[in-house]
PDB file of C-alpha atoms in Angstrom:
ATOM      1  CA  UNK A  14     -11.483  24.420-123.698  1.00 49.00           C
ATOM      2  CA  UNK A  15      -9.346  26.106-121.029  1.00 50.00           C
ATOM      3  CA  UNK A  16      -7.322  27.821-123.751  1.00 52.00           C
ATOM      4  CA  UNK A  17     -10.470  29.491-125.040  1.00 52.00           C
ATOM      5  CA  UNK A  18     -10.974  31.171-121.673  1.00 56.00           C
ATOM      6  CA  UNK A  19      -7.468  32.619-121.697  1.00 54.00           C
ATOM      7  CA  UNK A  20      -7.757  34.197-125.156  1.00 58.00           C
ATOM      8  CA  UNK A  21     -10.374  36.847-124.171  1.00 55.00           C
ATOM      9  CA  UNK A  22      -8.415  37.596-120.986  1.00 51.00           C
ATOM     10  CA  UNK A  23      -5.222  38.059-122.990  1.00 51.00           C
ATOM     11  CA  UNK A  24      -6.974  40.355-125.471  1.00 55.00           C
ATOM     12  CA  UNK A  25      -8.467  42.390-122.618  1.00 49.00           C
ATOM     13  CA  UNK A  26      -5.068  42.715-120.934  1.00 50.00           C
ATOM     14  CA  UNK A  27      -3.434  43.858-124.157  1.00 49.00           C
ATOM     15  CA  UNK A  28      -6.167  46.438-124.778  1.00 47.00           C
ATOM     16  CA  UNK A  29      -5.804  47.863-121.269  1.00 49.00           C
ATOM     17  CA  UNK A  30      -2.089  48.569-121.761  1.00 53.00           C
ATOM     18  CA  UNK A  31      -1.970  52.126-123.007  1.00 54.00           C
ATOM     19  CA  UNK A  32       0.869  53.261-125.187  1.00 62.00           C
ATOM     20  CA  UNK A  33      -0.375  56.858-125.198  1.00 72.00           C
ATOM     21  CA  UNK A  34       2.344  59.248-123.997  1.00 79.00           C
ATOM     22  CA  UNK A  35       1.920  60.602-120.475  1.00 88.00           C
ATOM     23  CA  UNK A  36       3.663  63.166-118.326  1.00 91.00           C
ATOM     24  CA  UNK A  37       4.500  60.472-115.808  1.00 90.00           C
ATOM     25  CA  UNK A  38       6.424  58.522-118.465  1.00 93.00           C
ATOM     26  CA  UNK A  39       8.051  61.694-119.786  1.00 94.00           C
ATOM     27  CA  UNK A  40       9.148  62.785-116.319  1.00 94.00           C
ATOM     28  CA  UNK A  41      10.504  59.342-115.446  1.00 94.00           C
ATOM     29  CA  UNK A  42      12.405  59.169-118.738  1.00 94.00           C
ATOM     30  CA  UNK A  43      14.078  62.546-118.164  1.00 95.00           C
ATOM     31  CA  UNK A  44      14.638  62.466-114.400  1.00 92.00           C
ATOM     32  CA  UNK A  45      18.278  61.396-114.823  1.00 92.00           C
ATOM     33  CA  UNK A  46      19.011  63.673-117.815  1.00 93.00           C
ATOM     34  CA  UNK A  47      21.579  66.369-116.919  1.00 92.00           C
ATOM     35  CA  UNK A  48      19.498  69.084-118.628  1.00 93.00           C
ATOM     36  CA  UNK A  49      16.668  68.402-116.163  1.00 94.00           C
ATOM     37  CA  UNK A  50      16.167  68.625-112.441  1.00 92.00           C
ATOM     38  CA  UNK A  51      13.621  66.262-110.893  1.00 92.00           C
ATOM     39  CA  UNK A  52      12.287  66.843-107.386  1.00 88.00           C
ATOM     40  CA  UNK A  53       9.568  64.920-105.545  1.00 88.00           C
ATOM     41  CA  UNK A  54       7.868  65.988-102.328  1.00 83.00           C
ATOM     42  CA  UNK A  55       5.409  64.142-100.136  1.00 82.00           C
ATOM     43  CA  UNK A  56       2.863  65.754 -97.840  1.00 76.00           C
ATOM     44  CA  UNK A  57       5.250  65.194 -94.926  1.00 76.00           C
ATOM     45  CA  UNK A  58       7.515  68.048 -96.135  1.00 76.00           C
ATOM     46  CA  UNK A  59       4.977  70.636 -94.978  1.00 75.00           C
ATOM     47  CA  UNK A  60       5.345  70.126 -91.202  1.00 77.00           C
ATOM     48  CA  UNK A  61       2.001  71.635 -90.293  1.00 80.00           C
ATOM     49  CA  UNK A  62       0.228  71.865 -86.980  1.00 79.00           C
ATOM     50  CA  UNK A  63      -3.165  70.554 -88.087  1.00 82.00           C
ATOM     51  CA  UNK A  64      -4.840  72.195 -85.058  1.00 84.00           C
ATOM     52  CA  UNK A  65      -4.181  75.594 -86.690  1.00 83.00           C
ATOM     53  CA  UNK A  66      -5.980  74.658 -89.916  1.00 85.00           C
ATOM     54  CA  UNK A  67      -9.596  75.353 -90.847  1.00 88.00           C
ATOM     55  CA  UNK A  68     -11.856  72.476 -91.876  1.00 90.00           C
ATOM     56  CA  UNK A  69     -11.378  73.400 -95.567  1.00 89.00           C
ATOM     57  CA  UNK A  70      -7.590  73.478 -95.167  1.00 87.00           C
ATOM     58  CA  UNK A  71      -7.580  70.082 -93.430  1.00 87.00           C
ATOM     59  CA  UNK A  72      -9.694  68.654 -96.231  1.00 88.00           C
ATOM     60  CA  UNK A  73      -7.303  70.096 -98.835  1.00 86.00           C
ATOM     61  CA  UNK A  74      -4.278  68.714 -96.983  1.00 86.00           C
ATOM     62  CA  UNK A  75      -5.869  65.275 -96.750  1.00 87.00           C
ATOM     63  CA  UNK A  76      -6.562  65.298-100.500  1.00 88.00           C
ATOM     64  CA  UNK A  77      -2.904  66.090-101.297  1.00 87.00           C
ATOM     65  CA  UNK A  78      -0.507  63.145-101.699  1.00 89.00           C
ATOM     66  CA  UNK A  79       2.656  64.357-103.415  1.00 89.00           C
ATOM     67  CA  UNK A  80       4.247  66.872-105.707  1.00 87.00           C
ATOM     68  CA  UNK A  81       6.514  66.020-108.665  1.00 91.00           C
ATOM     69  CA  UNK A  82       8.581  68.711-110.355  1.00 91.00           C
ATOM     70  CA  UNK A  83      10.652  68.371-113.511  1.00 95.00           C
ATOM     71  CA  UNK A  84      12.500  71.447-114.717  1.00 95.00           C
ATOM     72  CA  UNK A  85      14.539  72.021-117.882  1.00 95.00           C
ATOM     73  CA  UNK A  86      17.186  74.736-117.662  1.00 92.00           C
ATOM     74  CA  UNK A  87      17.878  76.387-120.974  1.00 93.00           C
ATOM     75  CA  UNK A  88      21.329  77.677-121.854  1.00 92.00           C
ATOM     76  CA  UNK A  89      23.184  78.778-124.984  1.00 91.00           C
ATOM     77  CA  UNK A  90      24.215  75.185-125.742  1.00 93.00           C
ATOM     78  CA  UNK A  91      20.804  73.498-125.648  1.00 93.00           C
ATOM     79  CA  UNK A  92      18.426  75.824-127.542  1.00 93.00           C
ATOM     80  CA  UNK A  93      17.442  73.124-130.043  1.00 95.00           C
ATOM     81  CA  UNK A  94      16.918  70.548-127.296  1.00 96.00           C
ATOM     82  CA  UNK A  95      14.856  73.069-125.302  1.00 95.00           C
ATOM     83  CA  UNK A  96      12.513  73.635-128.255  1.00 94.00           C
ATOM     84  CA  UNK A  97      12.220  69.870-128.881  1.00 96.00           C
ATOM     85  CA  UNK A  98      11.486  69.039-125.232  1.00 96.00           C
ATOM     86  CA  UNK A  99       9.022  71.919-124.813  1.00 95.00           C
ATOM     87  CA  UNK A 100       7.134  70.820-127.925  1.00 95.00           C
ATOM     88  CA  UNK A 101       7.077  67.220-126.677  1.00 96.00           C
ATOM     89  CA  UNK A 102       5.521  68.271-123.359  1.00 96.00           C
ATOM     90  CA  UNK A 103       2.971  70.462-125.133  1.00 94.00           C
ATOM     91  CA  UNK A 104       2.156  67.587-127.473  1.00 94.00           C
ATOM     92  CA  UNK A 105       1.589  65.227-124.533  1.00 94.00           C
ATOM     93  CA  UNK A 106      -0.659  67.724-122.770  1.00 94.00           C
ATOM     94  CA  UNK A 107      -2.720  68.548-125.841  1.00 92.00           C
ATOM     95  CA  UNK A 108      -2.738  65.070-127.385  1.00 90.00           C
ATOM     96  CA  UNK A 109      -3.697  62.998-124.362  1.00 87.00           C
ATOM     97  CA  UNK A 110      -7.431  63.032-123.705  1.00 87.00           C
ATOM     98  CA  UNK A 111      -6.844  62.527-119.955  1.00 89.00           C
ATOM     99  CA  UNK A 112      -5.509  66.082-119.581  1.00 90.00           C
ATOM    100  CA  UNK A 113      -8.199  68.764-119.483  1.00 91.00           C
ATOM    101  CA  UNK A 114      -6.887  72.308-119.823  1.00 92.00           C
ATOM    102  CA  UNK A 115      -8.372  74.567-117.148  1.00 88.00           C
ATOM    103  CA  UNK A 116      -6.574  77.789-118.009  1.00 88.00           C
ATOM    104  CA  UNK A 117      -3.693  79.233-119.928  1.00 91.00           C
ATOM    105  CA  UNK A 118      -2.017  82.621-119.766  1.00 90.00           C
ATOM    106  CA  UNK A 119       1.104  84.403-120.949  1.00 89.00           C
ATOM    107  CA  UNK A 120       2.741  85.670-124.088  1.00 82.00           C
ATOM    108  CA  UNK A 121       4.867  84.171-126.848  1.00 74.00           C
ATOM    109  CA  UNK A 122       8.026  84.207-124.711  1.00 81.00           C
ATOM    110  CA  UNK A 123       6.583  82.999-121.414  1.00 90.00           C
ATOM    111  CA  UNK A 124       3.428  81.510-120.060  1.00 92.00           C
ATOM    112  CA  UNK A 125       1.736  78.842-118.038  1.00 92.00           C
ATOM    113  CA  UNK A 126      -1.078  76.358-118.437  1.00 92.00           C
ATOM    114  CA  UNK A 127      -3.004  74.434-115.820  1.00 90.00           C
ATOM    115  CA  UNK A 128      -4.467  71.016-116.568  1.00 91.00           C
ATOM    116  CA  UNK A 129      -6.409  68.464-114.534  1.00 91.00           C
ATOM    117  CA  UNK A 130      -7.039  64.739-114.677  1.00 91.00           C
ATOM    118  CA  UNK A 131     -10.369  63.495-113.422  1.00 89.00           C
ATOM    119  CA  UNK A 132     -13.879  64.806-112.913  1.00 84.00           C
ATOM    120  CA  UNK A 133     -14.665  68.248-111.493  1.00 75.00           C
ATOM    121  CA  UNK A 134     -15.115  66.949-107.958  1.00 76.00           C
ATOM    122  CA  UNK A 135     -12.711  64.000-108.142  1.00 87.00           C
ATOM    123  CA  UNK A 136      -9.477  65.312-109.593  1.00 91.00           C
ATOM    124  CA  UNK A 137      -6.516  62.991-109.170  1.00 92.00           C
ATOM    125  CA  UNK A 138      -3.896  65.350-110.578  1.00 91.00           C
ATOM    126  CA  UNK A 139      -3.324  69.019-111.323  1.00 90.00           C
ATOM    127  CA  UNK A 140      -0.561  69.830-113.794  1.00 92.00           C
ATOM    128  CA  UNK A 141       1.110  73.200-114.119  1.00 91.00           C
ATOM    129  CA  UNK A 142       3.332  73.710-117.147  1.00 94.00           C
ATOM    130  CA  UNK A 143       5.250  76.955-117.216  1.00 93.00           C
ATOM    131  CA  UNK A 144       7.888  78.144-119.626  1.00 92.00           C
ATOM    132  CA  UNK A 145      10.088  81.149-120.119  1.00 92.00           C
ATOM    133  CA  UNK A 146      12.158  81.220-123.299  1.00 89.00           C
ATOM    134  CA  UNK A 147      15.147  82.715-121.480  1.00 89.00           C
ATOM    135  CA  UNK A 148      15.256  80.266-118.547  1.00 91.00           C
ATOM    136  CA  UNK A 149      13.536  77.014-119.558  1.00 94.00           C
ATOM    137  CA  UNK A 150      10.387  75.249-118.454  1.00 95.00           C
ATOM    138  CA  UNK A 151       8.969  73.353-115.522  1.00 94.00           C
ATOM    139  CA  UNK A 152       6.255  70.769-115.052  1.00 95.00           C
ATOM    140  CA  UNK A 153       4.592  70.509-111.653  1.00 91.00           C
ATOM    141  CA  UNK A 154       2.303  67.577-110.933  1.00 92.00           C
ATOM    142  CA  UNK A 155       0.134  67.978-107.829  1.00 89.00           C
ATOM    143  CA  UNK A 156      -1.093  64.465-107.129  1.00 91.00           C
ATOM    144  CA  UNK A 157      -3.929  63.728-104.766  1.00 91.00           C
ATOM    145  CA  UNK A 158      -7.179  61.923-104.279  1.00 90.00           C
ATOM    146  CA  UNK A 159     -10.581  63.408-105.006  1.00 88.00           C
ATOM    147  CA  UNK A 160      -9.206  66.954-105.188  1.00 89.00           C
ATOM    148  CA  UNK A 161     -11.291  69.901-106.328  1.00 86.00           C
ATOM    149  CA  UNK A 162     -10.263  73.343-107.578  1.00 82.00           C
ATOM    150  CA  UNK A 163     -11.258  74.640-104.121  1.00 84.00           C
ATOM    151  CA  UNK A 164      -8.735  72.259-102.571  1.00 84.00           C
ATOM    152  CA  UNK A 165      -5.985  73.896-104.604  1.00 79.00           C
ATOM    153  CA  UNK A 166      -6.986  77.336-103.346  1.00 81.00           C
ATOM    154  CA  UNK A 167      -7.167  76.078 -99.750  1.00 83.00           C
ATOM    155  CA  UNK A 168      -3.874  74.273-100.210  1.00 79.00           C
ATOM    156  CA  UNK A 169      -2.204  77.599-101.033  1.00 77.00           C
ATOM    157  CA  UNK A 170      -3.170  78.915 -97.597  1.00 79.00           C
ATOM    158  CA  UNK A 171      -1.916  75.666 -96.052  1.00 80.00           C
ATOM    159  CA  UNK A 172       1.457  76.289 -97.712  1.00 76.00           C
ATOM    160  CA  UNK A 173       1.595  79.749 -96.151  1.00 76.00           C
ATOM    161  CA  UNK A 174       1.058  78.217 -92.697  1.00 75.00           C
ATOM    162  CA  UNK A 175       3.545  75.402 -93.225  1.00 76.00           C
ATOM    163  CA  UNK A 176       6.967  75.217 -91.688  1.00 70.00           C
ATOM    164  CA  UNK A 177       8.707  73.186 -94.355  1.00 62.00           C
ATOM    165  CA  UNK A 178      12.446  73.024 -94.765  1.00 56.00           C
ATOM    166  CA  UNK A 179      13.169  75.512 -97.535  1.00 58.00           C
ATOM    167  CA  UNK A 180      16.583  73.910 -98.096  1.00 59.00           C
ATOM    168  CA  UNK A 181      14.730  71.191 -99.962  1.00 55.00           C
ATOM    169  CA  UNK A 182      13.532  73.820-102.459  1.00 57.00           C
ATOM    170  CA  UNK A 183      16.954  75.476-102.648  1.00 56.00           C
ATOM    171  CA  UNK A 184      18.108  72.918-105.222  1.00 54.00           C
ATOM    172  CA  UNK A 185      15.299  73.981-107.522  1.00 55.00           C
ATOM    173  CA  UNK A 186      16.058  77.666-107.022  1.00 56.00           C
ATOM    174  CA  UNK A 187      19.756  77.097-107.666  1.00 56.00           C
ATOM    175  CA  UNK A 188      18.917  75.209-110.836  1.00 52.00           C
ATOM    176  CA  UNK A 189      17.421  78.337-112.381  1.00 49.00           C
TER     177      UNK A 189
END
């Protein structure tokens, strides 16, 4: 009789394990690849005096948890790999129902798309995917809790007021 109880639980556990590709899996898989640069930042990098922030900016800062960046630098030796990796990222973004495209802009040689995970007023993640055929591509995951599009706009003004150590971004700039 006890075995009968475990069977539905086992089936439920197996159904909850998703094998659908995700950016998180893709980024983890490629974080040690020499063609990529992976950088992670927590909210503590910003070094902000919260007394100087408006109520909207404080709310945006509190909604922000971390930022993950994965960048692929294209060169003359990895053109085929660049195309393969870019198509894989695009396939993940378009094929996974969790990612809702908010906007897209650019031309055939460069562009960017912004995606979100969650409901309009409870977004857990914003994703920015940008590519330039000459340089490569980058994926930026802005991870938070109950974020809104307004939080992203307010967060931009928070960044302007921050006093973060730009040396931490130098690695990314040097990569490209």
